[in-house]
XYZ file of C-alpha atoms in Angstrom:
130
model
C -50.920 -70.928 20.038
C -50.875 -67.569 20.927
C -51.969 -66.881 24.788
C -51.020 -63.423 24.728
C -53.476 -60.335 25.660
C -54.386 -57.533 25.976
C -56.737 -55.489 28.374
C -57.009 -51.797 27.631
C -57.290 -49.878 30.574
C -58.952 -46.562 30.047
C -58.181 -43.813 32.612
C -56.994 -45.740 34.580
C -55.052 -43.455 36.698
C -58.174 -41.197 37.260
C -59.629 -44.243 38.302
C -58.182 -45.659 40.473
C -55.405 -43.314 41.968
C -51.231 -42.608 40.946
C -50.443 -45.114 44.080
C -53.248 -48.121 43.643
C -51.624 -47.634 39.893
C -47.631 -48.329 40.583
C -49.145 -50.692 43.681
C -50.359 -53.398 40.459
C -47.529 -51.852 37.660
C -45.589 -54.437 40.346
C -47.854 -56.995 41.318
C -48.318 -57.467 36.974
C -44.196 -57.835 37.303
C -43.906 -59.718 39.035
C -46.384 -62.705 37.379
C -44.857 -61.211 33.891
C -47.336 -59.406 32.905
C -46.429 -55.423 31.656
C -49.315 -53.069 32.863
C -48.088 -49.972 30.899
C -49.318 -45.782 29.305
C -50.853 -46.276 25.924
C -48.131 -43.570 23.989
C -48.637 -40.068 25.796
C -52.468 -40.207 26.757
C -54.169 -41.009 29.743
C -55.171 -45.015 28.712
C -52.964 -48.320 29.680
C -52.826 -51.700 28.888
C -52.034 -54.549 30.997
C -50.785 -57.398 28.197
C -49.762 -60.552 29.412
C -50.048 -64.562 29.079
C -54.111 -65.680 29.954
C -52.420 -67.561 32.825
C -50.125 -65.218 34.269
C -52.996 -62.120 33.732
C -55.275 -64.679 35.698
C -52.477 -65.040 38.297
C -52.326 -61.110 38.522
C -56.085 -61.158 38.537
C -56.167 -63.377 41.230
C -53.659 -61.858 43.679
C -55.293 -57.902 43.171
C -58.514 -60.099 44.693
C -56.611 -61.146 47.616
C -55.153 -58.049 48.458
C -59.245 -56.937 49.636
C -58.675 -53.765 48.365
C -61.951 -51.571 46.498
C -59.372 -49.499 45.000
C -59.039 -52.743 42.593
C -62.080 -52.664 42.007
C -62.620 -51.404 38.680
C -59.167 -52.871 37.788
C -60.590 -56.266 38.423
C -63.417 -56.324 36.546
C -62.051 -55.064 34.043
C -59.278 -57.893 33.795
C -62.784 -60.198 34.732
C -64.467 -58.982 31.668
C -61.562 -60.189 29.260
C -60.626 -63.522 30.897
C -64.383 -64.331 30.139
C -63.485 -63.147 25.991
C -60.094 -65.700 26.239
C -62.335 -68.501 28.505
C -60.082 -71.021 25.435
C -56.811 -69.626 26.209
C -57.602 -70.726 29.894
C -57.010 -74.280 29.306
C -53.645 -75.543 29.024
C -53.475 -77.113 25.388
C -53.589 -81.312 27.547
C -56.652 -80.529 28.927
C -58.143 -79.050 25.907
C -57.487 -81.678 24.112
C -58.756 -84.147 27.196
C -62.015 -82.359 26.857
C -63.065 -82.613 23.133
C -61.646 -86.224 23.229
C -64.029 -86.940 25.457
C -66.088 -85.115 24.138
C -66.619 -86.021 20.859
C -65.182 -89.627 20.409
C -65.650 -89.285 16.897
C -62.752 -85.938 16.426
C -60.367 -86.525 13.217
C -56.847 -85.162 14.155
C -57.428 -83.023 11.833
C -60.102 -81.782 13.734
C -58.537 -81.220 16.506
C -55.564 -79.520 14.724
C -58.085 -77.381 13.459
C -59.958 -76.470 16.138
C -56.500 -76.085 19.682
C -54.059 -75.313 16.263
C -51.789 -78.526 17.990
C -48.671 -80.259 15.712
C -50.493 -83.989 14.424
C -47.930 -85.269 17.170
C -49.711 -82.991 20.340
C -52.689 -84.532 18.887
C -51.970 -87.734 18.767
C -50.021 -88.504 22.165
C -53.636 -86.974 23.615
C -55.832 -89.828 21.122
C -53.567 -92.641 22.264
C -53.985 -91.165 26.197
C -57.607 -91.185 25.706
C -58.274 -94.587 24.300
C -55.170 -95.631 27.130
C -58.333 -94.531 29.427
C -60.955 -96.663 27.308
């Protein structure tokens, strides 16, 4: 399952400033995200695993800086579209089995893109709790 997301950031330097962009780039690197310029345009792109991008956004929010408000808003909007990637696979499988106890292993594999072994283990764990 590919958890990498891309957040397009149009005219980032014009919106938050050069120094704040450099600071955000350093913070993003600490969370295994990449904040980079798209070719030679004024547009930027944030790349990273969904959980890492969420952690990066949390750090920006904790800065309590109005300069990052635009960046935080764009990241939050992108994370809303990728909510399924923010949940670990085991938690997603457990949630699906709890919501629909009659779900088949094939359906679990199709919905979550997990392996047969992971689906069987989730079913076993769910049955063990019952």
